[in-house]
Rosetta silent file (secondary structure, phi, psi, omega in degrees, C-alpha in Angstrom):
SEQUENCE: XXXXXXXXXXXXXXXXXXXXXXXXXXXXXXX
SCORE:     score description
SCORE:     0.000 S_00000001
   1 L     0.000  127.383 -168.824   62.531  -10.988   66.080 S_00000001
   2 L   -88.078  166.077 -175.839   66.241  -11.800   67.346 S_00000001
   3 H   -53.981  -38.185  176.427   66.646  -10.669   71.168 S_00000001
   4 H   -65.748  -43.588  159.860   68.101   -7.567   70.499 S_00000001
   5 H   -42.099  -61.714  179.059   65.373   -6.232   68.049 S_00000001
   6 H   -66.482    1.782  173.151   62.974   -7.048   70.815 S_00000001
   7 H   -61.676  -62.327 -138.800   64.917   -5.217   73.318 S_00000001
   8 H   -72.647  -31.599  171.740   64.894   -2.355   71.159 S_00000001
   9 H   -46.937  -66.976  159.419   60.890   -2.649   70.125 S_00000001
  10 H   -18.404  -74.527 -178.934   60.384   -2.697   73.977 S_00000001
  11 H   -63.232  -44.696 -179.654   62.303    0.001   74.630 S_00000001
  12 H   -58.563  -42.509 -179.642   60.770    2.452   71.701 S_00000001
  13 H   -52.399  -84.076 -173.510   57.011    1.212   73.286 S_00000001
  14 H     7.757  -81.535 -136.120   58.193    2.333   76.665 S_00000001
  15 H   -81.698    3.743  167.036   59.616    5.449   75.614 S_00000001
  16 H   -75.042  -46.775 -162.452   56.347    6.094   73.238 S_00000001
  17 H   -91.652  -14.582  122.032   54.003    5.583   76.272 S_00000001
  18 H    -9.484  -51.666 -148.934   56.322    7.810   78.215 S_00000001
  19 H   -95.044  -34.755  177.383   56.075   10.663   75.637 S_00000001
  20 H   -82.117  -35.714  158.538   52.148   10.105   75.505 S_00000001
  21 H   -74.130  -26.926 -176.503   51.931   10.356   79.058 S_00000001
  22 H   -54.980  -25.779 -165.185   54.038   13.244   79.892 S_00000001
  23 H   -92.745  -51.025  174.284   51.802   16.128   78.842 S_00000001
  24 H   -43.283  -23.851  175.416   48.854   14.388   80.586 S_00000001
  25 H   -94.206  -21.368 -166.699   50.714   14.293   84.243 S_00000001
  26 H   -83.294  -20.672  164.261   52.121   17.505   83.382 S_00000001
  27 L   -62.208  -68.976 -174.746   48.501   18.596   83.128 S_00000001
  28 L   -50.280  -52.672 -128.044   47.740   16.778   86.345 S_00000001
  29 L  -113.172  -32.007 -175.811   50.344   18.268   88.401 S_00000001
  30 L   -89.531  -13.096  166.096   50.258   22.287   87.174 S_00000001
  31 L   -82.964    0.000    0.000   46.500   22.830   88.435 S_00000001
């Protein structure tokens, strides 16, 4: 993996465990 792929790997984990958290805080936060 050249730097830039892993940027971009990085960034798609991120924004996956972003997307898997959001309904769960969103959860949290409306009761």
């Amino acid at each position: 993996l050249c730097n830039k792929h892993q940027r971009m790997v990085a960034h798609a984990v991120k924004l996956a465990r972003y997307m898997a958290l959001m309904p769960y805080t969103r959860g949290q936060t409306s009761r």
